[in-house]
Tab-separated table of C-alpha atoms in Angstrom:
chain	number	residue	atom	x	y	z
B	1	MET	CA	124.638	92.685	71.462
B	2	ILE	CA	128.235	93.922	71.314
B	3	ARG	CA	127.570	95.626	67.974
B	4	THR	CA	124.467	97.337	69.381
B	5	ARG	CA	126.427	98.585	72.422
B	6	PHE	CA	129.225	99.843	70.142
B	7	LEU	CA	126.765	101.773	67.970
B	8	PHE	CA	125.162	103.250	71.088
B	9	VAL	CA	128.539	104.481	72.392
B	10	LEU	CA	129.484	105.813	68.939
B	11	ASN	CA	126.207	107.696	68.604
B	12	LEU	CA	126.576	109.064	72.129
B	13	ALA	CA	130.088	110.300	71.400
B	14	PHE	CA	128.953	111.881	68.134
B	15	GLY	CA	126.050	113.543	69.922
B	16	LEU	CA	128.380	114.954	72.554
B	17	MET	CA	130.610	116.352	69.825
B	18	LEU	CA	127.639	118.039	68.182
B	19	SER	CA	126.361	119.420	71.461
B	20	THR	CA	129.840	120.795	72.274
B	21	ALA	CA	130.020	122.462	68.872
B	22	ASP	CA	126.521	123.864	69.301
B	23	ALA	CA	127.487	125.160	72.737
B	24	ALA	CA	130.284	127.402	71.337
B	25	GLU	CA	129.284	130.970	71.969
B	26	ARG	CA	128.833	133.118	68.869
B	27	LEU	CA	130.540	136.512	69.116
B	28	VAL	CA	129.729	139.081	66.414
B	29	VAL	CA	132.701	141.294	65.496
B	30	LEU	CA	132.289	144.239	63.135
B	31	THR	CA	135.499	145.283	61.385
B	32	ALA	CA	137.003	146.833	58.267
B	33	TYR	CA	140.221	144.819	58.456
B	34	PRO	CA	140.933	142.700	55.344
B	35	GLU	CA	140.193	139.001	55.443
B	36	ASP	CA	143.838	137.934	55.441
B	37	VAL	CA	144.367	139.881	58.677
B	38	VAL	CA	141.134	138.800	60.350
B	39	SER	CA	141.610	135.127	59.453
B	40	ARG	CA	144.955	135.041	61.266
B	41	TYR	CA	143.331	136.409	64.414
B	42	GLN	CA	140.377	134.054	64.086
B	43	ALA	CA	142.639	131.009	63.879
B	44	ALA	CA	144.851	132.125	66.770
B	45	PHE	CA	141.906	133.048	69.003
B	46	LYS	CA	140.192	129.719	68.286
B	47	LYS	CA	143.208	127.877	69.680
B	48	VAL	CA	142.988	129.871	72.893
B	49	ARG	CA	139.192	129.904	73.206
B	50	PRO	CA	137.640	127.028	71.245
B	51	ASP	CA	134.386	127.709	73.104
B	52	ILE	CA	133.893	131.021	71.245
B	53	ASP	CA	133.091	131.310	67.539
B	54	LEU	CA	133.828	134.657	65.892
B	55	GLU	CA	131.260	135.780	63.366
B	56	ILE	CA	132.835	138.546	61.283
B	57	LEU	CA	130.846	141.356	59.720
B	58	TRP	CA	132.769	143.541	57.281
B	59	ARG	CA	131.782	147.189	56.994
B	60	MET	CA	133.849	150.131	55.833
B	61	PRO	CA	133.962	153.022	58.344
B	62	ARG	CA	131.292	155.147	56.699
B	63	ASP	CA	128.909	152.159	56.632
B	64	ALA	CA	129.842	150.903	60.101
B	65	LEU	CA	128.564	154.011	61.881
B	66	PRO	CA	124.903	153.745	60.759
B	67	TYR	CA	125.052	149.975	61.241
B	68	LEU	CA	126.063	150.387	64.885
B	69	ARG	CA	123.315	152.958	65.385
B	70	GLN	CA	120.625	150.398	64.620
B	71	THR	CA	118.410	148.873	67.297
B	72	ARG	CA	120.598	146.833	69.660
B	73	GLN	CA	123.565	148.015	67.590
B	74	GLY	CA	122.776	145.569	64.810
B	75	GLY	CA	123.564	142.597	67.057
B	76	VAL	CA	127.269	143.519	67.122
B	77	ASP	CA	129.256	142.594	70.230
B	78	VAL	CA	132.688	144.013	69.353
B	79	TYR	CA	133.763	146.830	67.047
B	80	TRP	CA	137.393	146.560	65.856
B	81	SER	CA	138.601	149.176	63.407
B	82	ALA	CA	140.956	152.055	62.597
B	83	ALA	CA	137.994	154.456	62.270
B	84	TYR	CA	138.847	156.737	65.200
B	85	ALA	CA	135.980	159.123	64.423
B	86	ASN	CA	133.431	156.318	64.792
B	87	PHE	CA	134.706	155.371	68.243
B	88	LEU	CA	134.511	158.973	69.421
B	89	ALA	CA	131.051	159.580	67.952
B	90	LEU	CA	129.604	156.413	69.468
B	91	LYS	CA	131.237	157.063	72.819
B	92	ALA	CA	129.318	160.355	72.947
B	93	GLU	CA	126.150	158.324	72.323
B	94	HIS	CA	126.957	155.926	75.217
B	95	ALA	CA	127.381	153.032	72.802
B	96	TRP	CA	130.350	151.340	74.518
B	97	ARG	CA	130.924	149.376	77.705
B	98	LYS	CA	133.860	150.431	79.814
B	99	LEU	CA	136.965	148.252	79.486
B	100	ALA	CA	139.279	147.215	82.292
B	101	ALA	CA	142.556	148.481	80.845
B	102	ASP	CA	145.871	147.236	82.220
B	103	ARG	CA	147.908	150.422	81.767
B	104	ALA	CA	151.038	148.757	83.149
B	105	ALA	CA	151.089	146.340	80.207
B	106	VAL	CA	149.245	148.444	77.626
B	107	PRO	CA	149.933	152.175	78.047
B	108	GLY	CA	147.390	154.674	76.788
B	109	ARG	CA	150.137	156.918	75.412
B	110	VAL	CA	153.249	156.795	73.286
B	111	GLY	CA	155.448	159.385	74.879
B	112	GLU	CA	153.189	162.416	75.175
B	113	ALA	CA	150.778	161.311	72.443
B	114	PRO	CA	147.482	159.732	73.593
B	115	ILE	CA	146.423	156.668	71.617
B	116	ALA	CA	143.530	155.251	73.700
B	117	ASP	CA	140.375	156.619	75.275
B	118	PRO	CA	141.440	158.107	78.623
B	119	GLU	CA	138.123	157.031	80.162
B	120	GLY	CA	138.570	153.443	79.010
B	121	TYR	CA	135.625	153.027	76.630
B	122	PHE	CA	137.821	151.855	73.766
B	123	ALA	CA	141.392	150.587	73.670
B	124	ALA	CA	144.150	150.935	71.091
B	125	THR	CA	145.085	147.597	69.505
B	126	GLU	CA	147.846	148.728	67.136
B	127	MET	CA	149.386	151.830	65.580
B	128	ALA	CA	150.695	153.042	62.269
B	129	GLY	CA	153.334	155.759	62.104
B	130	TYR	CA	153.687	158.532	59.531
B	131	GLY	CA	156.997	158.982	57.777
B	132	PHE	CA	158.921	158.631	54.533
B	133	GLY	CA	158.976	155.643	52.219
B	134	LEU	CA	162.295	155.548	50.351
B	135	ASN	CA	163.883	153.930	47.314
B	136	PRO	CA	167.570	153.833	48.378
B	137	GLU	CA	168.821	153.077	44.860
B	138	TYR	CA	166.883	156.045	43.448
B	139	LEU	CA	168.368	158.345	46.105
B	140	ARG	CA	171.861	157.061	45.364
B	141	ARG	CA	171.369	157.549	41.626
B	142	HIS	CA	170.243	161.161	42.137
B	143	SER	CA	172.839	161.902	44.852
B	144	LEU	CA	170.117	162.671	47.384
B	145	PRO	CA	170.349	162.143	51.146
B	146	ALA	CA	167.600	160.304	53.017
B	147	PRO	CA	165.354	162.945	54.649
B	148	LYS	CA	165.304	162.988	58.433
B	149	THR	CA	162.813	165.764	59.171
B	150	TRP	CA	159.668	167.215	57.617
B	151	GLU	CA	161.693	170.349	56.869
B	152	ASP	CA	164.156	168.304	54.818
B	153	LEU	CA	161.389	167.561	52.315
B	154	ALA	CA	161.084	171.286	51.537
B	155	ARG	CA	164.717	171.607	50.480
B	156	PRO	CA	165.207	172.602	46.813
B	157	GLU	CA	167.241	169.492	45.980
B	158	PHE	CA	164.187	167.296	46.527
B	159	GLU	CA	162.170	169.090	43.849
B	160	GLY	CA	160.512	166.542	41.567
B	161	HIS	CA	161.501	163.522	43.647
B	162	LEU	CA	158.567	163.301	46.088
B	163	LEU	CA	155.101	161.800	46.212
B	164	PHE	CA	152.553	163.413	48.542
B	165	PRO	CA	148.930	162.279	49.074
B	166	ILE	CA	145.964	164.625	48.594
B	167	PRO	CA	144.027	164.667	51.894
B	168	SER	CA	140.591	164.907	50.264
B	169	LYS	CA	141.339	161.851	48.101
B	170	VAL	CA	143.476	159.537	50.271
B	171	GLY	CA	142.051	158.232	53.545
B	172	PHE	CA	145.180	158.416	55.698
B	173	ALA	CA	146.285	161.846	54.445
B	174	PRO	CA	144.135	164.377	56.394
B	175	MET	CA	145.791	163.402	59.675
B	176	LEU	CA	149.184	163.383	57.969
B	177	ALA	CA	148.766	167.023	56.924
B	178	ASP	CA	147.328	168.010	60.284
B	179	LEU	CA	150.201	166.588	62.295
B	180	VAL	CA	152.570	168.911	60.384
B	181	PHE	CA	150.508	171.862	61.648
B	182	GLU	CA	150.581	170.449	65.156
B	183	ALA	CA	154.340	169.885	65.024
B	184	TYR	CA	155.320	173.288	63.604
B	185	GLY	CA	152.368	175.541	64.355
B	186	TRP	CA	149.495	176.478	62.046
B	187	ASP	CA	151.127	179.170	59.911
B	188	LYS	CA	154.617	177.660	59.754
B	189	GLY	CA	153.099	174.227	59.133
B	190	TRP	CA	151.111	175.437	56.137
B	191	ALA	CA	154.157	177.236	54.728
B	192	LEU	CA	156.189	174.049	55.129
B	193	LEU	CA	153.487	171.883	53.582
B	194	SER	CA	153.157	174.296	50.649
B	195	GLU	CA	156.862	174.045	49.851
B	196	ILE	CA	156.890	170.260	50.312
B	197	ALA	CA	153.967	170.016	47.895
B	198	ALA	CA	155.843	172.189	45.392
B	199	ASN	CA	158.584	169.545	45.442
B	200	SER	CA	156.051	166.734	44.992
B	201	GLU	CA	153.853	164.935	42.583
B	202	LEU	CA	150.459	164.737	44.267
B	203	PHE	CA	148.633	161.426	44.182
B	204	ALA	CA	145.070	160.266	44.775
B	205	ALA	CA	143.464	156.884	45.389
B	206	GLY	CA	142.700	154.824	42.314
B	207	GLY	CA	146.040	155.030	40.524
B	208	PRO	CA	149.242	153.003	40.981
B	209	PHE	CA	149.942	152.519	44.660
B	210	LEU	CA	152.797	154.553	46.110
B	211	THR	CA	154.922	151.512	47.006
B	212	ASP	CA	154.666	150.371	43.371
B	213	VAL	CA	155.623	153.828	42.091
B	214	LEU	CA	158.710	153.907	44.291
B	215	ALA	CA	159.665	150.294	43.564
B	216	SER	CA	159.498	151.078	39.822
B	217	GLY	CA	162.080	153.831	40.300
B	218	LYS	CA	159.851	156.676	39.075
B	219	LYS	CA	160.134	158.573	42.374
B	220	GLY	CA	162.434	158.324	45.358
B	221	ILE	CA	160.387	159.403	48.384
B	222	ALA	CA	156.723	159.018	49.370
B	223	VAL	CA	155.092	160.497	52.456
B	224	SER	CA	152.984	157.693	53.865
B	225	LEU	CA	152.002	155.398	56.699
B	226	ASP	CA	154.673	152.907	57.658
B	227	PHE	CA	152.810	149.621	57.283
B	228	PHE	CA	152.312	150.014	53.518
B	229	PHE	CA	156.076	150.039	53.110
B	230	ALA	CA	156.862	147.627	55.945
B	231	SER	CA	154.731	144.924	54.362
B	232	ALA	CA	156.177	145.565	50.890
B	233	ILE	CA	159.726	145.457	52.283
B	234	ALA	CA	159.018	142.240	54.215
B	235	ASN	CA	157.842	140.707	50.949
B	236	GLY	CA	160.978	141.667	49.040
B	237	ALA	CA	160.467	145.194	47.673
B	238	PRO	CA	163.790	147.131	47.388
B	239	LEU	CA	162.523	149.946	49.612
B	240	SER	CA	163.044	151.330	53.110
B	241	PHE	CA	161.140	153.540	55.522
B	242	ALA	CA	162.371	156.420	57.678
B	243	TYR	CA	160.586	158.012	60.623
B	244	PRO	CA	161.050	161.778	61.013
B	245	ASP	CA	162.133	163.475	64.205
B	246	ARG	CA	158.480	164.212	64.962
B	247	VAL	CA	156.425	161.046	64.470
B	248	GLY	CA	152.644	161.085	64.455
B	249	TYR	CA	150.690	157.878	65.075
B	250	SER	CA	147.352	156.703	63.753
B	251	PRO	CA	145.951	154.108	66.197
B	252	ALA	CA	143.280	151.465	65.629
B	253	HIS	CA	140.875	150.542	68.414
B	254	VAL	CA	138.474	147.995	69.831
B	255	ALA	CA	135.299	148.461	71.884
B	256	ILE	CA	132.507	146.322	73.336
B	257	THR	CA	128.999	147.453	72.482
B	258	ALA	CA	126.706	148.560	75.285
B	259	SER	CA	123.945	146.274	73.997
B	260	SER	CA	126.061	143.107	73.877
B	261	GLY	CA	124.724	140.240	75.956
B	262	LYS	CA	128.007	138.359	75.634
B	263	THR	CA	130.308	140.577	77.622
B	264	GLU	CA	132.510	137.789	78.974
B	265	ALA	CA	133.214	136.420	75.494
B	266	ALA	CA	133.715	139.966	74.204
B	267	LYS	CA	136.185	140.711	77.009
B	268	ALA	CA	138.045	137.508	76.176
B	269	PHE	CA	138.476	138.613	72.565
B	270	VAL	CA	139.602	142.120	73.561
B	271	GLU	CA	142.059	140.637	76.048
B	272	PHE	CA	143.426	138.366	73.314
B	273	LEU	CA	143.949	141.311	70.949
B	274	LEU	CA	145.970	143.033	73.689
B	275	SER	CA	147.813	139.930	74.875
B	276	LYS	CA	151.416	139.185	73.945
B	277	GLU	CA	150.250	136.468	71.574
B	278	GLY	CA	147.674	138.698	69.891
B	279	GLN	CA	150.063	141.636	69.602
B	280	ALA	CA	152.822	139.476	68.113
B	281	ILE	CA	150.572	138.680	65.144
B	282	LEU	CA	151.156	142.295	64.059
B	283	PHE	CA	154.751	141.363	63.182
B	284	HIS	CA	153.595	139.083	60.357
B	285	PRO	CA	155.086	140.149	56.986
B	286	ASP	CA	151.615	140.730	55.518
B	287	ILE	CA	150.537	142.990	58.416
B	288	ARG	CA	153.526	144.865	59.877
B	289	LYS	CA	151.774	147.198	62.315
B	290	LEU	CA	153.138	148.664	65.546
B	291	PRO	CA	151.988	146.824	68.701
B	292	VAL	CA	150.671	148.826	71.659
B	293	ARG	CA	152.407	146.587	74.216
B	294	PRO	CA	156.004	147.674	74.879
B	295	ASP	CA	157.026	144.214	76.127
B	296	VAL	CA	156.103	142.439	72.891
B	297	TYR	CA	158.863	144.277	70.981
B	298	ARG	CA	161.337	141.887	72.587
B	299	SER	CA	160.260	139.365	69.954
B	300	ALA	CA	160.117	141.882	67.077
B	301	PRO	CA	161.999	141.147	63.847
B	302	ALA	CA	165.404	142.792	63.478
B	303	GLY	CA	165.213	146.465	62.615
B	304	TYR	CA	161.578	146.835	63.656
B	305	PHE	CA	160.688	150.392	64.705
B	306	ARG	CA	160.129	150.663	68.462
B	307	PRO	CA	157.873	153.637	69.190
B	308	PHE	CA	158.051	153.346	72.974
B	309	GLU	CA	161.820	153.720	72.789
B	310	GLN	CA	161.621	156.623	70.303
B	311	ALA	CA	158.975	158.618	72.084
B	312	GLY	CA	161.177	161.240	73.732
B	313	ASN	CA	160.910	163.733	70.881
B	314	GLY	CA	158.418	165.970	72.718
B	315	PHE	CA	155.791	165.732	69.968
B	316	ALA	CA	152.295	164.976	71.249
B	317	TYR	CA	149.760	164.758	68.446
B	318	ASP	CA	146.273	164.393	69.921
B	319	ALA	CA	144.195	162.827	67.153
B	320	ALA	CA	140.982	162.923	69.193
B	321	ARG	CA	141.265	166.657	69.779
B	322	ASN	CA	142.086	167.487	66.159
B	323	LEU	CA	139.749	165.049	64.420
B	324	ALA	CA	136.920	167.558	63.982
B	325	ARG	CA	139.033	169.913	61.891
B	326	LEU	CA	140.277	167.320	59.386
B	327	PRO	CA	137.503	167.968	56.808
B	328	LEU	CA	138.420	171.666	56.951
B	329	VAL	CA	142.109	170.787	56.538
B	330	SER	CA	141.288	168.723	53.448
B	331	ALA	CA	139.261	171.560	51.920
B	332	LEU	CA	142.026	174.084	52.648
B	333	PHE	CA	144.663	171.791	51.128
B	334	ASP	CA	142.616	171.609	47.936
B	335	ALA	CA	142.234	175.390	47.787
B	336	VAL	CA	145.794	176.328	48.760
B	337	ILE	CA	147.714	173.485	47.098
B	338	ALA	CA	145.986	170.763	45.068
B	339	ASN	CA	143.715	172.896	42.854
B	340	ARG	CA	146.597	175.183	41.838
B	341	HIS	CA	149.492	172.790	42.052
B	342	GLU	CA	151.253	173.705	38.811
B	343	ARG	CA	151.071	177.412	39.587
B	344	LEU	CA	152.283	176.726	43.123
B	345	LYS	CA	155.340	174.895	41.797
B	346	SER	CA	156.110	177.788	39.446
B	347	LEU	CA	155.692	180.303	42.253
B	348	TRP	CA	158.101	178.501	44.575
B	349	ALA	CA	160.647	178.103	41.756
B	350	LEU	CA	160.447	181.856	41.176
B	351	VAL	CA	160.805	182.677	44.877
B	352	ARG	CA	163.789	180.358	45.208
B	353	ARG	CA	165.516	181.985	42.225
B	354	ALA	CA	164.953	185.417	43.740
B	355	GLU	CA	166.279	184.236	47.107
B	356	ALA	CA	169.442	182.879	45.487
B	357	GLU	CA	170.084	186.206	43.743
B	358	ALA	CA	169.348	188.263	46.858
B	359	LYS	CA	171.709	186.088	48.881
B	360	ARG	CA	174.409	186.300	46.202
B	361	LEU	CA	174.262	190.086	46.121
B	362	GLY	CA	173.655	190.465	49.843
B	363	LYS	CA	171.454	193.522	49.459
B	364	ALA	CA	169.170	194.206	52.428
B	365	ASP	CA	166.227	195.463	50.347
B	366	MET	CA	166.344	192.360	48.142
B	367	LEU	CA	166.566	190.062	51.130
B	368	GLU	CA	163.585	191.807	52.699
B	369	LYS	CA	161.530	191.460	49.525
B	370	THR	CA	162.317	187.751	49.151
B	371	ALA	CA	161.412	187.164	52.799
B	372	ARG	CA	158.027	188.788	52.170
B	373	ALA	CA	157.603	186.811	48.940
B	374	ARG	CA	158.335	183.552	50.779
B	375	ALA	CA	155.823	184.383	53.524
B	376	LEU	CA	153.109	185.150	50.964
B	377	ALA	CA	153.849	182.060	48.836
B	378	GLY	CA	153.389	179.792	51.848
B	379	SER	CA	150.498	181.644	53.457
B	380	VAL	CA	147.122	180.153	54.358
B	381	PRO	CA	143.989	182.337	54.103
B	382	VAL	CA	142.578	181.208	57.476
B	383	SER	CA	144.067	181.741	60.916
B	384	GLU	CA	144.076	178.839	63.367
B	385	SER	CA	141.481	180.542	65.555
B	386	ALA	CA	139.260	181.181	62.533
B	387	ALA	CA	139.682	177.540	61.480
B	388	GLU	CA	138.482	176.417	64.917
B	389	ALA	CA	135.376	178.567	64.571
B	390	LEU	CA	134.750	177.433	60.994
B	391	LYS	CA	135.410	173.684	61.304
B	392	THR	CA	131.867	172.763	62.370
B	393	GLN	CA	130.582	173.851	58.936
B	394	PHE	CA	132.812	171.345	57.155
B	395	LYS	CA	131.626	167.747	57.226
B	396	PRO	CA	133.034	164.525	55.767
B	397	ARG	CA	130.015	164.371	53.429
B	398	PRO	CA	128.544	167.214	51.369
B	399	GLU	CA	125.563	169.028	52.839
B	400	HIS	CA	122.985	171.462	51.520
B	401	GLY	CA	121.249	174.544	52.858
B	402	ASP	CA	122.776	177.123	55.181
B	403	ALA	CA	125.758	174.977	56.153
B	404	GLN	CA	126.783	174.455	52.530
B	405	HIS	CA	126.209	178.135	51.808
B	406	GLY	CA	128.662	178.991	54.582
B	407	VAL	CA	131.220	176.542	53.177
B	408	ASP	CA	130.877	178.010	49.671
B	409	ALA	CA	131.272	181.551	51.006
B	410	ALA	CA	134.396	180.558	52.937
B	411	LYS	CA	135.953	178.898	49.894
B	412	SER	CA	135.246	181.968	47.764
B	413	ALA	CA	136.959	184.219	50.319
B	414	TRP	CA	139.896	181.827	50.470
B	415	GLN	CA	140.310	181.930	46.704
B	416	GLU	CA	140.471	185.716	46.626
B	417	ALA	CA	143.092	185.815	49.376
B	418	ILE	CA	145.153	183.042	47.776
B	419	GLU	CA	145.218	184.780	44.397
B	420	ARG	CA	146.043	188.143	45.948
B	421	ASN	CA	148.919	186.751	48.015
B	422	ALA	CA	150.314	184.727	45.113
B	423	ALA	CA	150.248	187.728	42.805
B	424	GLU	CA	152.080	189.867	45.364
B	425	ALA	CA	154.679	187.124	45.979
B	426	GLU	CA	155.305	186.892	42.227
B	427	ARG	CA	155.626	190.668	41.920
B	428	LEU	CA	158.187	190.884	44.707
B	429	ALA	CA	160.238	187.970	43.378
B	430	ARG	CA	160.274	189.427	39.871
B	431	GLU	CA	161.379	192.819	41.193
B	432	VAL	CA	164.358	191.164	42.869
B	433	LEU	CA	165.289	189.242	39.727
B	434	THR	CA	164.984	192.353	37.577
B	435	ALA	CA	167.161	194.366	39.961
B	436	ALA	CA	169.697	191.545	39.915
B	437	GLY	CA	169.813	191.720	36.106
B	438	GLN	CA	168.151	188.316	35.730
B	439	GLY	CA	164.887	189.560	34.268
B	440	GLY	CA	161.529	188.900	35.800
B	441	GLY	CA	160.534	185.927	33.679
B	442	ALA	CA	159.820	182.440	35.024
């Protein structure tokens, strides 16, 4: 009798355990974050909300967009990703539920730069900042200072010591290039980027990663996002990272789908991502992102960059506004810089030689010619207003028909202008060198 009663109680307890487990609400989260990042959030969220089970679907940004456009948004409840373009596109299609953002705890801006949807349909969860990865020992060995501004990278002494990503081949690079134009203006920004590229080895995805190149001592400076270097440094790499005077940020976001039937569970997960506990996970050595809560930086590791305390530099890069022109920026970078990189380096070396001679002799006509040569060497064949009108023809993926015909025609016109300007810059520089008795050779 006692044994029967014991088995009854044991079975009842086991049944209650099963029913409790079965009662946990399943929340479908679509993300592109790597498993080692997601697993940390899963484990931490489970401690806070054991009644909610996260089911993770992994999709890269280009695959996530069509997935979320399926009937009932593919059964997804929460989208959590750094794919800013996807959030904007789906907002226009009324795909998100509005979030109740606590702007006192989680501001929508860093200084003047917006990082979250102003209407509250998606929220920033973390940021990455653009700047300069450094190998301090390499810089010491070559007697080079650590750069502090984007303009520093264009200085002649940095020639051959830089790594710069090609926007059409490296995912984070289109915005990197574009923020230079936003910081310095379209024409000056392109001239600056041209001279920086002349000092650089260009790199594309698929080869040795930039942190590995710097750690090996082959180069001293890489223009990059901070978290690549922050994580490497936290795990022992002999590197450092410097933020320029004008910092641009690339935020990641979270949104709740309009078709979700589990809004309370979805809100709980979003609130966890934005909570102090959720934000502090970003400090982990394998993650090293910038939290979007100012108050969580009180528990940041020593030396951690604090964007909300560095935001008074007056630079307000609006990624949402500029996103549509990034494919055009990538195409222009290829035409102006990447596809003629060796010739570009030779051209800038020639212009710099001519400038040195003109300055040494102090002759007004020489100085005027070198100024014109410099302007032509760094010129871009499209004005900012023309780029705005043309950007709709450039898409992230190749197209055919009239749109592609327009793109091909534009690229052909660019090429003619680029060659014409380069030839004239070379002619002027050689004239100065010849007049200075240095000859016009390279």
